[in-house]
């Protein structure tokens, strides 16, 4: 009997010990969804000091991972396996992810700083009511060029990138929609065109450009252009602004035939573990001072009206990076063309890339 009591005491003691240990691990860093926040963002798209400030203010540890295209990001989130608490897709990707049930509906009561966003960037067609996504940065796609390296060429049209004086002098950002969009726009078609003959024509047009293409690259495009390793590049506006900060000989133009206007918004994937922390992070990034510091650091255009007012006039008044509504009205936003058509765009882009190599 005594032995039984002893065993009973041991079992109770071990269970209590285990309960205590679990509670301890849950409360300490890295063991529970409440104490960590996994963010999945574009490369070079946040001031790292702000992540530290968020950690200090909330006691939440940030795990930060990056991607370089919507396609890569969507594949990873669709596959599951890794769970992310916050990500930053572009508009057509938000629409696609939402259609696939991958996004969590946001609790606006936990986002009081949402009031600082310029209404111009709210309630857009890819997410009416912003039920699933909150504006982070926006911009255009265009050509950055170095007038000293282009033999007197001035850029105003996509066609200029086909000029034979630019042999092996062009860098392209590694994006299926952007490169295909350039081919389509060059021919006067919409960058949302789904007509097979037009798409093949665009690919053929792009293939004609390959002698001019030095490389198709990721975030290193900024360093290469600033260091004058190439004369011109197809870039996102914010990258152009960063390049021009490094080397003021360069200029940025949005071609006259038309181009892309894009919006990158913060979302919470449905598989998120730290939903409370994700709302805290989104609200933190919406704080005007935080958003202004972030915009100044990464060089992209902020949709935060209060943050914009805090930026120096040379940034906020630069129409190349803060085009007015009349100019943006002439640009096209990517539509969610559906799973099949988006895969087809990727295929055509890969075929172009393979030909290049
Ligand atoms: C930042 C990339 C921004 C992507 N490196 C534009 N959607």
mmCIF file of C-alpha atoms and ligand atoms in Angstrom:
data_model
loop_
_atom_site.group_PDB
_atom_site.id
_atom_site.type_symbol
_atom_site.label_atom_id
_atom_site.label_comp_id
_atom_site.label_asym_id
_atom_site.label_seq_id
_atom_site.Cartn_x
_atom_site.Cartn_y
_atom_site.Cartn_z
ATOM 1 C CA UNK A 1 0.000 0.000 0.000
ATOM 2 C CA UNK A 2 2.806 2.370 0.992
ATOM 3 C CA UNK A 3 4.447 1.657 -2.371
ATOM 4 C CA UNK A 4 1.219 2.516 -4.170
ATOM 5 C CA UNK A 5 0.976 5.849 -2.336
ATOM 6 C CA UNK A 6 4.620 6.573 -3.165
ATOM 7 C CA UNK A 7 4.004 5.782 -6.831
ATOM 8 C CA UNK A 8 0.913 7.995 -6.792
ATOM 9 C CA UNK A 9 2.940 10.863 -5.299
ATOM 10 C CA UNK A 10 5.668 10.389 -7.924
ATOM 11 C CA UNK A 11 3.117 10.422 -10.782
ATOM 12 C CA UNK A 12 1.495 13.594 -9.426
ATOM 13 C CA UNK A 13 4.903 15.251 -8.957
ATOM 14 C CA UNK A 14 6.032 14.348 -12.495
ATOM 15 C CA UNK A 15 2.751 15.609 -13.996
ATOM 16 C CA UNK A 16 2.969 18.866 -12.087
ATOM 17 C CA UNK A 17 6.583 19.217 -13.216
ATOM 18 C CA UNK A 18 5.594 18.676 -16.840
ATOM 19 C CA UNK A 19 2.749 21.155 -16.581
ATOM 20 C CA UNK A 20 5.120 23.721 -15.107
ATOM 21 C CA UNK A 21 7.710 23.076 -17.837
ATOM 22 C CA UNK A 22 5.139 23.459 -20.618
ATOM 23 C CA UNK A 23 3.888 26.709 -19.128
ATOM 24 C CA UNK A 24 7.456 27.937 -18.836
ATOM 25 C CA UNK A 25 8.309 27.047 -22.429
ATOM 26 C CA UNK A 26 5.109 28.641 -23.683
ATOM 27 C CA UNK A 27 5.959 31.844 -21.903
ATOM 28 C CA UNK A 28 9.531 31.984 -23.170
ATOM 29 C CA UNK A 29 10.623 33.084 -26.613
ATOM 30 C CA UNK A 30 10.169 30.802 -29.548
ATOM 31 C CA UNK A 31 7.868 28.209 -28.090
ATOM 32 C CA UNK A 32 4.509 29.712 -28.566
ATOM 33 C CA UNK A 33 2.664 31.550 -31.294
ATOM 34 C CA UNK A 34 2.082 34.414 -28.850
ATOM 35 C CA UNK A 35 5.722 35.251 -28.382
ATOM 36 C CA UNK A 36 6.923 35.092 -31.973
ATOM 37 C CA UNK A 37 5.719 36.620 -35.200
ATOM 38 C CA UNK A 38 6.756 35.202 -38.552
ATOM 39 C CA UNK A 39 6.769 37.821 -41.300
ATOM 40 C CA UNK A 40 7.106 36.951 -44.984
ATOM 41 C CA UNK A 41 7.938 40.062 -47.009
ATOM 42 C CA UNK A 42 9.654 41.152 -50.238
ATOM 43 C CA UNK A 43 13.440 41.512 -50.030
ATOM 44 C CA UNK A 44 14.700 44.991 -49.024
ATOM 45 C CA UNK A 45 11.207 46.050 -48.037
ATOM 46 C CA UNK A 46 11.483 47.104 -44.393
ATOM 47 C CA UNK A 47 13.822 49.125 -42.227
ATOM 48 C CA UNK A 48 15.336 46.446 -39.929
ATOM 49 C CA UNK A 49 15.500 48.970 -37.090
ATOM 50 C CA UNK A 50 11.686 49.069 -37.082
ATOM 51 C CA UNK A 51 11.528 45.316 -36.562
ATOM 52 C CA UNK A 52 13.766 45.745 -33.528
ATOM 53 C CA UNK A 53 11.603 48.557 -32.224
ATOM 54 C CA UNK A 54 8.504 46.385 -32.621
ATOM 55 C CA UNK A 55 10.226 43.579 -30.675
ATOM 56 C CA UNK A 56 11.192 45.981 -27.883
ATOM 57 C CA UNK A 57 7.754 47.546 -27.641
ATOM 58 C CA UNK A 58 5.789 44.306 -27.650
ATOM 59 C CA UNK A 59 8.181 41.644 -26.368
ATOM 60 C CA UNK A 60 7.301 39.621 -29.496
ATOM 61 C CA UNK A 61 10.239 38.086 -31.328
ATOM 62 C CA UNK A 62 10.147 38.629 -35.101
ATOM 63 C CA UNK A 63 11.192 35.868 -37.462
ATOM 64 C CA UNK A 64 11.687 37.505 -40.847
ATOM 65 C CA UNK A 65 11.748 35.739 -44.217
ATOM 66 C CA UNK A 66 11.768 37.218 -47.704
ATOM 67 C CA UNK A 67 10.589 36.432 -51.248
ATOM 68 C CA UNK A 68 11.256 38.093 -54.587
ATOM 69 C CA UNK A 69 8.054 37.467 -56.508
ATOM 70 C CA UNK A 70 4.351 37.057 -55.824
ATOM 71 C CA UNK A 71 4.535 33.696 -57.559
ATOM 72 C CA UNK A 72 7.236 32.329 -55.217
ATOM 73 C CA UNK A 73 5.374 33.677 -52.174
ATOM 74 C CA UNK A 74 2.028 32.190 -53.235
ATOM 75 C CA UNK A 75 3.545 28.776 -53.926
ATOM 76 C CA UNK A 76 5.067 28.688 -50.455
ATOM 77 C CA UNK A 77 1.890 29.779 -48.681
ATOM 78 C CA UNK A 78 -0.308 27.432 -50.762
ATOM 79 C CA UNK A 79 1.956 24.478 -49.981
ATOM 80 C CA UNK A 80 1.621 25.026 -46.240
ATOM 81 C CA UNK A 81 4.363 23.533 -44.114
ATOM 82 C CA UNK A 82 5.704 26.884 -43.003
ATOM 83 C CA UNK A 83 3.244 29.196 -41.345
ATOM 84 C CA UNK A 84 3.437 32.944 -41.679
ATOM 85 C CA UNK A 85 1.650 35.516 -39.555
ATOM 86 C CA UNK A 86 1.953 38.476 -41.931
ATOM 87 C CA UNK A 87 2.756 38.683 -45.638
ATOM 88 C CA UNK A 88 2.714 41.462 -48.259
ATOM 89 C CA UNK A 89 1.278 40.332 -51.627
ATOM 90 C CA UNK A 90 0.427 42.622 -54.521
ATOM 91 C CA UNK A 91 -3.180 43.247 -55.541
ATOM 92 C CA UNK A 92 -3.716 40.414 -58.074
ATOM 93 C CA UNK A 93 -2.083 37.972 -55.666
ATOM 94 C CA UNK A 94 -4.375 39.157 -52.854
ATOM 95 C CA UNK A 95 -7.389 38.551 -55.055
ATOM 96 C CA UNK A 96 -6.140 35.081 -56.023
ATOM 97 C CA UNK A 97 -5.200 34.082 -52.461
ATOM 98 C CA UNK A 98 -8.534 35.269 -51.171
ATOM 99 C CA UNK A 99 -10.404 33.290 -53.831
ATOM 100 C CA UNK A 100 -8.488 30.231 -52.645
ATOM 101 C CA UNK A 101 -9.477 30.870 -49.033
ATOM 102 C CA UNK A 102 -5.909 31.542 -47.902
ATOM 103 C CA UNK A 103 -6.512 34.851 -46.122
ATOM 104 C CA UNK A 104 -7.922 35.699 -42.727
ATOM 105 C CA UNK A 105 -10.541 38.397 -42.325
ATOM 106 C CA UNK A 106 -8.953 41.307 -40.454
ATOM 107 C CA UNK A 107 -10.310 42.864 -37.279
ATOM 108 C CA UNK A 108 -10.336 46.585 -38.019
ATOM 109 C CA UNK A 109 -11.021 47.372 -34.344
ATOM 110 C CA UNK A 110 -7.442 46.266 -33.723
ATOM 111 C CA UNK A 111 -6.092 48.589 -36.400
ATOM 112 C CA UNK A 112 -6.867 52.117 -35.151
ATOM 113 C CA UNK A 113 -3.986 53.543 -37.210
ATOM 114 C CA UNK A 114 -5.817 52.570 -40.384
ATOM 115 C CA UNK A 115 -7.296 56.084 -40.312
ATOM 116 C CA UNK A 116 -3.937 57.437 -41.530
ATOM 117 C CA UNK A 117 -4.175 55.709 -44.914
ATOM 118 C CA UNK A 118 -5.087 57.988 -47.803
ATOM 119 C CA UNK A 119 -8.664 57.046 -48.897
ATOM 120 C CA UNK A 120 -7.285 56.906 -52.453
ATOM 121 C CA UNK A 121 -5.643 53.588 -51.509
ATOM 122 C CA UNK A 122 -8.605 52.100 -49.645
ATOM 123 C CA UNK A 123 -11.492 49.978 -50.935
ATOM 124 C CA UNK A 124 -9.808 49.120 -54.228
ATOM 125 C CA UNK A 125 -11.421 46.492 -56.400
ATOM 126 C CA UNK A 126 -9.081 43.649 -55.407
ATOM 127 C CA UNK A 127 -10.285 43.954 -51.805
ATOM 128 C CA UNK A 128 -13.364 46.160 -51.413
ATOM 129 C CA UNK A 129 -13.704 47.232 -47.734
ATOM 130 C CA UNK A 130 -10.105 46.145 -47.065
ATOM 131 C CA UNK A 131 -11.508 43.130 -45.279
ATOM 132 C CA UNK A 132 -8.332 41.128 -45.951
ATOM 133 C CA UNK A 133 -5.537 43.559 -46.726
ATOM 134 C CA UNK A 134 -4.035 46.846 -45.555
ATOM 135 C CA UNK A 135 -1.938 49.181 -47.784
ATOM 136 C CA UNK A 136 1.843 48.996 -47.281
ATOM 137 C CA UNK A 137 3.526 50.520 -50.376
ATOM 138 C CA UNK A 138 2.472 51.361 -53.926
ATOM 139 C CA UNK A 139 4.188 52.344 -57.136
ATOM 140 C CA UNK A 140 4.666 51.953 -60.853
ATOM 141 C CA UNK A 141 6.859 49.968 -63.241
ATOM 142 C CA UNK A 142 9.170 51.855 -65.578
ATOM 143 C CA UNK A 143 12.632 52.347 -66.997
ATOM 144 C CA UNK A 144 15.590 53.616 -65.028
ATOM 145 C CA UNK A 145 18.411 54.791 -67.268
ATOM 146 C CA UNK A 146 21.797 56.426 -67.228
ATOM 147 C CA UNK A 147 21.848 59.201 -69.856
ATOM 148 C CA UNK A 148 25.658 59.042 -70.000
ATOM 149 C CA UNK A 149 25.673 55.386 -70.971
ATOM 150 C CA UNK A 150 22.927 55.300 -73.569
ATOM 151 C CA UNK A 151 24.599 57.124 -76.427
ATOM 152 C CA UNK A 152 22.328 60.140 -76.274
ATOM 153 C CA UNK A 153 19.134 58.108 -76.193
ATOM 154 C CA UNK A 154 16.270 59.543 -74.212
ATOM 155 C CA UNK A 155 13.584 57.223 -72.980
ATOM 156 C CA UNK A 156 9.897 57.799 -73.306
ATOM 157 C CA UNK A 157 8.592 54.582 -74.820
ATOM 158 C CA UNK A 158 9.028 50.850 -74.153
ATOM 159 C CA UNK A 159 10.251 50.665 -77.724
ATOM 160 C CA UNK A 160 13.441 52.466 -76.691
ATOM 161 C CA UNK A 161 14.582 49.313 -74.898
ATOM 162 C CA UNK A 162 14.692 47.544 -78.276
ATOM 163 C CA UNK A 163 17.129 50.125 -79.700
ATOM 164 C CA UNK A 164 20.226 48.450 -81.091
ATOM 165 C CA UNK A 165 22.525 50.921 -79.341
ATOM 166 C CA UNK A 166 21.601 49.105 -76.142
ATOM 167 C CA UNK A 167 23.264 45.752 -76.967
ATOM 168 C CA UNK A 168 23.875 43.887 -73.706
ATOM 169 C CA UNK A 169 23.045 47.018 -71.730
ATOM 170 C CA UNK A 170 19.685 46.253 -70.140
ATOM 171 C CA UNK A 171 18.763 44.606 -66.856
ATOM 172 C CA UNK A 172 15.269 43.255 -66.270
ATOM 173 C CA UNK A 173 13.623 42.625 -62.932
ATOM 174 C CA UNK A 174 12.741 38.973 -62.490
ATOM 175 C CA UNK A 175 8.944 39.197 -62.625
ATOM 176 C CA UNK A 176 6.599 37.331 -64.955
ATOM 177 C CA UNK A 177 3.845 39.973 -64.961
ATOM 178 C CA UNK A 178 6.296 42.856 -65.338
ATOM 179 C CA UNK A 179 8.255 41.394 -68.250
ATOM 180 C CA UNK A 180 5.195 40.025 -70.049
ATOM 181 C CA UNK A 181 3.446 43.347 -69.331
ATOM 182 C CA UNK A 182 6.304 45.206 -70.994
ATOM 183 C CA UNK A 183 5.979 43.004 -74.104
ATOM 184 C CA UNK A 184 2.200 43.450 -74.206
ATOM 185 C CA UNK A 185 2.319 47.226 -73.584
ATOM 186 C CA UNK A 186 5.009 47.610 -76.228
ATOM 187 C CA UNK A 187 2.510 46.168 -78.742
ATOM 188 C CA UNK A 188 -0.305 48.368 -77.495
ATOM 189 C CA UNK A 189 -2.073 45.501 -75.691
ATOM 190 C CA UNK A 190 -3.289 45.514 -72.120
ATOM 191 C CA UNK A 191 -1.023 43.984 -69.503
ATOM 192 C CA UNK A 192 -4.029 41.902 -68.517
ATOM 193 C CA UNK A 193 -4.526 40.533 -72.033
ATOM 194 C CA UNK A 194 -5.521 36.873 -72.176
ATOM 195 C CA UNK A 195 -5.782 36.484 -75.945
ATOM 196 C CA UNK A 196 -3.410 33.643 -76.869
ATOM 197 C CA UNK A 197 -2.328 35.209 -80.175
ATOM 198 C CA UNK A 198 -1.445 38.459 -78.372
ATOM 199 C CA UNK A 199 0.479 36.609 -75.681
ATOM 200 C CA UNK A 200 2.512 34.709 -78.277
ATOM 201 C CA UNK A 201 3.136 37.958 -80.141
ATOM 202 C CA UNK A 202 4.364 39.539 -76.900
ATOM 203 C CA UNK A 203 6.726 36.632 -76.265
ATOM 204 C CA UNK A 204 8.081 36.893 -79.818
ATOM 205 C CA UNK A 205 8.583 40.624 -79.327
ATOM 206 C CA UNK A 206 10.452 39.989 -76.094
ATOM 207 C CA UNK A 207 12.676 37.446 -77.824
ATOM 208 C CA UNK A 208 13.697 40.156 -80.288
ATOM 209 C CA UNK A 209 14.982 42.120 -77.338
ATOM 210 C CA UNK A 210 17.283 39.402 -75.957
ATOM 211 C CA UNK A 211 20.512 40.775 -77.555
ATOM 212 C CA UNK A 212 20.007 43.891 -75.426
ATOM 213 C CA UNK A 213 19.347 42.014 -72.196
ATOM 214 C CA UNK A 214 22.430 41.647 -70.044
ATOM 215 C CA UNK A 215 20.673 39.799 -67.238
ATOM 216 C CA UNK A 216 17.374 39.137 -65.496
ATOM 217 C CA UNK A 217 17.989 39.748 -61.817
ATOM 218 C CA UNK A 218 16.490 40.117 -58.335
ATOM 219 C CA UNK A 219 17.177 42.836 -55.767
ATOM 220 C CA UNK A 220 20.805 43.147 -56.964
ATOM 221 C CA UNK A 221 19.410 45.128 -59.902
ATOM 222 C CA UNK A 222 19.719 48.251 -57.732
ATOM 223 C CA UNK A 223 23.395 47.791 -57.004
ATOM 224 C CA UNK A 224 24.210 46.902 -60.620
ATOM 225 C CA UNK A 225 22.471 49.961 -62.077
ATOM 226 C CA UNK A 226 23.821 52.344 -59.437
ATOM 227 C CA UNK A 227 27.346 51.012 -60.151
ATOM 228 C CA UNK A 228 26.822 51.663 -63.876
ATOM 229 C CA UNK A 229 27.138 47.982 -64.827
ATOM 230 C CA UNK A 230 24.286 48.512 -67.295
ATOM 231 C CA UNK A 231 22.729 51.505 -69.030
ATOM 232 C CA UNK A 232 19.045 50.874 -68.343
ATOM 233 C CA UNK A 233 16.695 48.622 -66.453
ATOM 234 C CA UNK A 234 13.083 47.559 -66.107
ATOM 235 C CA UNK A 235 12.361 48.298 -62.455
ATOM 236 C CA UNK A 236 9.733 49.021 -59.821
ATOM 237 C CA UNK A 237 9.547 52.739 -59.013
ATOM 238 C CA UNK A 238 10.813 52.387 -55.431
ATOM 239 C CA UNK A 239 13.913 50.564 -56.614
ATOM 240 C CA UNK A 240 14.493 53.397 -59.101
ATOM 241 C CA UNK A 241 14.255 55.925 -56.292
ATOM 242 C CA UNK A 242 16.817 53.980 -54.259
ATOM 243 C CA UNK A 243 19.144 53.651 -57.285
ATOM 244 C CA UNK A 244 18.899 57.394 -57.924
ATOM 245 C CA UNK A 245 19.731 58.083 -54.286
ATOM 246 C CA UNK A 246 22.982 56.186 -54.850
ATOM 247 C CA UNK A 247 23.753 57.656 -58.258
ATOM 248 C CA UNK A 248 22.083 60.911 -59.225
ATOM 249 C CA UNK A 249 23.032 60.651 -62.889
ATOM 250 C CA UNK A 250 20.168 58.214 -63.415
ATOM 251 C CA UNK A 251 16.567 59.047 -64.188
ATOM 252 C CA UNK A 252 13.229 57.184 -64.106
ATOM 253 C CA UNK A 253 10.435 57.269 -66.642
ATOM 254 C CA UNK A 254 7.062 55.551 -66.981
ATOM 255 C CA UNK A 255 6.666 54.858 -70.720
ATOM 256 C CA UNK A 256 3.967 56.726 -72.550
ATOM 257 C CA UNK A 257 2.185 53.659 -73.986
ATOM 258 C CA UNK A 258 1.218 52.750 -70.457
ATOM 259 C CA UNK A 259 2.495 50.659 -67.625
ATOM 260 C CA UNK A 260 1.573 49.053 -64.363
ATOM 261 C CA UNK A 261 0.283 50.675 -61.205
ATOM 262 C CA UNK A 262 0.653 48.284 -58.262
ATOM 263 C CA UNK A 263 -0.329 48.059 -54.620
ATOM 264 C CA UNK A 264 1.358 45.866 -52.020
ATOM 265 C CA UNK A 265 -0.812 45.253 -48.970
ATOM 266 C CA UNK A 266 -0.263 43.499 -45.632
ATOM 267 C CA UNK A 267 -2.349 40.353 -45.085
ATOM 268 C CA UNK A 268 -2.698 37.654 -42.425
ATOM 269 C CA UNK A 269 -2.665 34.167 -43.950
ATOM 270 C CA UNK A 270 -5.357 31.826 -42.606
ATOM 271 C CA UNK A 271 -2.720 29.506 -41.188
ATOM 272 C CA UNK A 272 -1.220 32.281 -38.997
ATOM 273 C CA UNK A 273 -0.399 31.273 -35.410
ATOM 274 C CA UNK A 274 -0.118 34.683 -33.819
ATOM 275 C CA UNK A 275 -3.197 36.525 -35.057
ATOM 276 C CA UNK A 276 -3.142 39.042 -32.206
ATOM 277 C CA UNK A 277 0.557 39.814 -32.825
ATOM 278 C CA UNK A 278 -0.077 40.086 -36.572
ATOM 279 C CA UNK A 279 -2.689 42.803 -35.961
ATOM 280 C CA UNK A 280 -0.276 44.526 -33.570
ATOM 281 C CA UNK A 281 2.422 44.480 -36.260
ATOM 282 C CA UNK A 282 0.145 45.825 -38.999
ATOM 283 C CA UNK A 283 -1.041 48.601 -36.702
ATOM 284 C CA UNK A 284 2.573 49.396 -35.778
ATOM 285 C CA UNK A 285 3.540 49.727 -39.460
ATOM 286 C CA UNK A 286 0.585 52.107 -39.962
ATOM 287 C CA UNK A 287 1.868 54.534 -37.334
ATOM 288 C CA UNK A 288 2.752 57.730 -39.250
ATOM 289 C CA UNK A 289 6.286 58.038 -37.858
ATOM 290 C CA UNK A 290 7.021 54.371 -38.409
ATOM 291 C CA UNK A 291 5.594 54.450 -41.952
ATOM 292 C CA UNK A 292 7.576 57.611 -42.793
ATOM 293 C CA UNK A 293 10.831 56.097 -41.512
ATOM 294 C CA UNK A 294 10.108 52.919 -43.466
ATOM 295 C CA UNK A 295 9.333 54.818 -46.685
ATOM 296 C CA UNK A 296 12.503 56.855 -46.365
ATOM 297 C CA UNK A 297 14.558 53.740 -45.749
ATOM 298 C CA UNK A 298 13.232 51.517 -48.557
ATOM 299 C CA UNK A 299 12.574 54.287 -51.102
ATOM 300 C CA UNK A 300 9.027 53.141 -51.970
ATOM 301 C CA UNK A 301 5.914 55.312 -51.984
ATOM 302 C CA UNK A 302 3.805 55.289 -48.858
ATOM 303 C CA UNK A 303 -0.011 55.210 -49.019
ATOM 304 C CA UNK A 304 -0.040 56.685 -45.487
ATOM 305 C CA UNK A 305 -1.207 60.307 -45.726
ATOM 306 C CA UNK A 306 0.051 61.288 -42.287
ATOM 307 C CA UNK A 307 3.434 59.659 -42.996
ATOM 308 C CA UNK A 308 3.705 61.463 -46.332
ATOM 309 C CA UNK A 309 3.294 64.781 -44.532
ATOM 310 C CA UNK A 310 6.339 63.897 -42.401
ATOM 311 C CA UNK A 311 8.586 63.178 -45.404
ATOM 312 C CA UNK A 312 10.903 65.836 -46.822
ATOM 313 C CA UNK A 313 9.420 67.772 -49.752
ATOM 314 C CA UNK A 314 12.089 66.409 -52.118
ATOM 315 C CA UNK A 315 10.557 62.955 -51.614
ATOM 316 C CA UNK A 316 6.845 63.699 -51.274
ATOM 317 C CA UNK A 317 6.917 66.296 -54.062
ATOM 318 C CA UNK A 318 8.678 64.064 -56.591
ATOM 319 C CA UNK A 319 6.040 63.277 -59.218
ATOM 320 C CA UNK A 320 8.101 60.408 -60.586
ATOM 321 C CA UNK A 321 7.435 58.502 -57.364
ATOM 322 C CA UNK A 322 4.260 60.180 -56.190
ATOM 323 C CA UNK A 323 2.388 60.570 -59.497
ATOM 324 C CA UNK A 324 -0.958 62.321 -59.157
ATOM 325 C CA UNK A 325 -4.297 60.639 -59.777
ATOM 326 C CA UNK A 326 -4.483 61.945 -63.317
ATOM 327 C CA UNK A 327 -1.245 60.116 -64.175
ATOM 328 C CA UNK A 328 -2.052 56.959 -62.251
ATOM 329 C CA UNK A 329 -5.480 56.904 -63.884
ATOM 330 C CA UNK A 330 -3.734 56.187 -67.189
ATOM 331 C CA UNK A 331 -1.945 53.146 -65.787
ATOM 332 C CA UNK A 332 -3.259 49.620 -65.440
ATOM 333 C CA UNK A 333 -3.477 47.527 -62.293
ATOM 334 C CA UNK A 334 -2.849 43.793 -62.690
ATOM 335 C CA UNK A 335 -6.043 41.758 -62.643
ATOM 336 C CA UNK A 336 -6.216 38.348 -61.064
ATOM 337 C CA UNK A 337 -6.334 36.425 -64.343
ATOM 338 C CA UNK A 338 -7.119 33.150 -62.583
ATOM 339 C CA UNK A 339 -4.887 30.255 -61.669
ATOM 340 C CA UNK A 340 -4.573 28.844 -65.188
ATOM 341 C CA UNK A 341 -3.845 32.100 -66.988
ATOM 342 C CA UNK A 342 -1.346 33.219 -64.341
ATOM 343 C CA UNK A 343 0.449 29.889 -64.745
ATOM 344 C CA UNK A 344 0.477 30.487 -68.500
ATOM 345 C CA UNK A 345 2.062 33.941 -68.047
ATOM 346 C CA UNK A 346 4.728 32.251 -65.891
ATOM 347 C CA UNK A 347 5.367 29.619 -68.546
ATOM 348 C CA UNK A 348 5.796 32.212 -71.287
ATOM 349 C CA UNK A 349 8.120 34.232 -69.082
ATOM 350 C CA UNK A 350 10.184 31.108 -68.305
ATOM 351 C CA UNK A 351 10.445 30.332 -72.005
ATOM 352 C CA UNK A 352 11.769 33.848 -72.576
ATOM 353 C CA UNK A 353 14.211 33.469 -69.676
ATOM 354 C CA UNK A 354 15.475 30.125 -70.950
ATOM 355 C CA UNK A 355 16.070 31.596 -74.351
ATOM 356 C CA UNK A 356 18.042 34.362 -72.755
ATOM 357 C CA UNK A 357 20.419 31.943 -70.960
HETATM 358 C C1 LIG B 1 10.905 45.341 -53.085
HETATM 359 C C2 LIG B 1 10.029 44.845 -54.157
HETATM 360 C C3 LIG B 1 8.766 45.567 -54.286
HETATM 361 C C4 LIG B 1 7.836 44.861 -55.136
HETATM 362 N N1 LIG B 1 12.230 44.847 -53.206
HETATM 363 C C5 LIG B 1 6.790 45.627 -55.814
HETATM 364 N N2 LIG B 1 5.605 44.933 -55.790
#
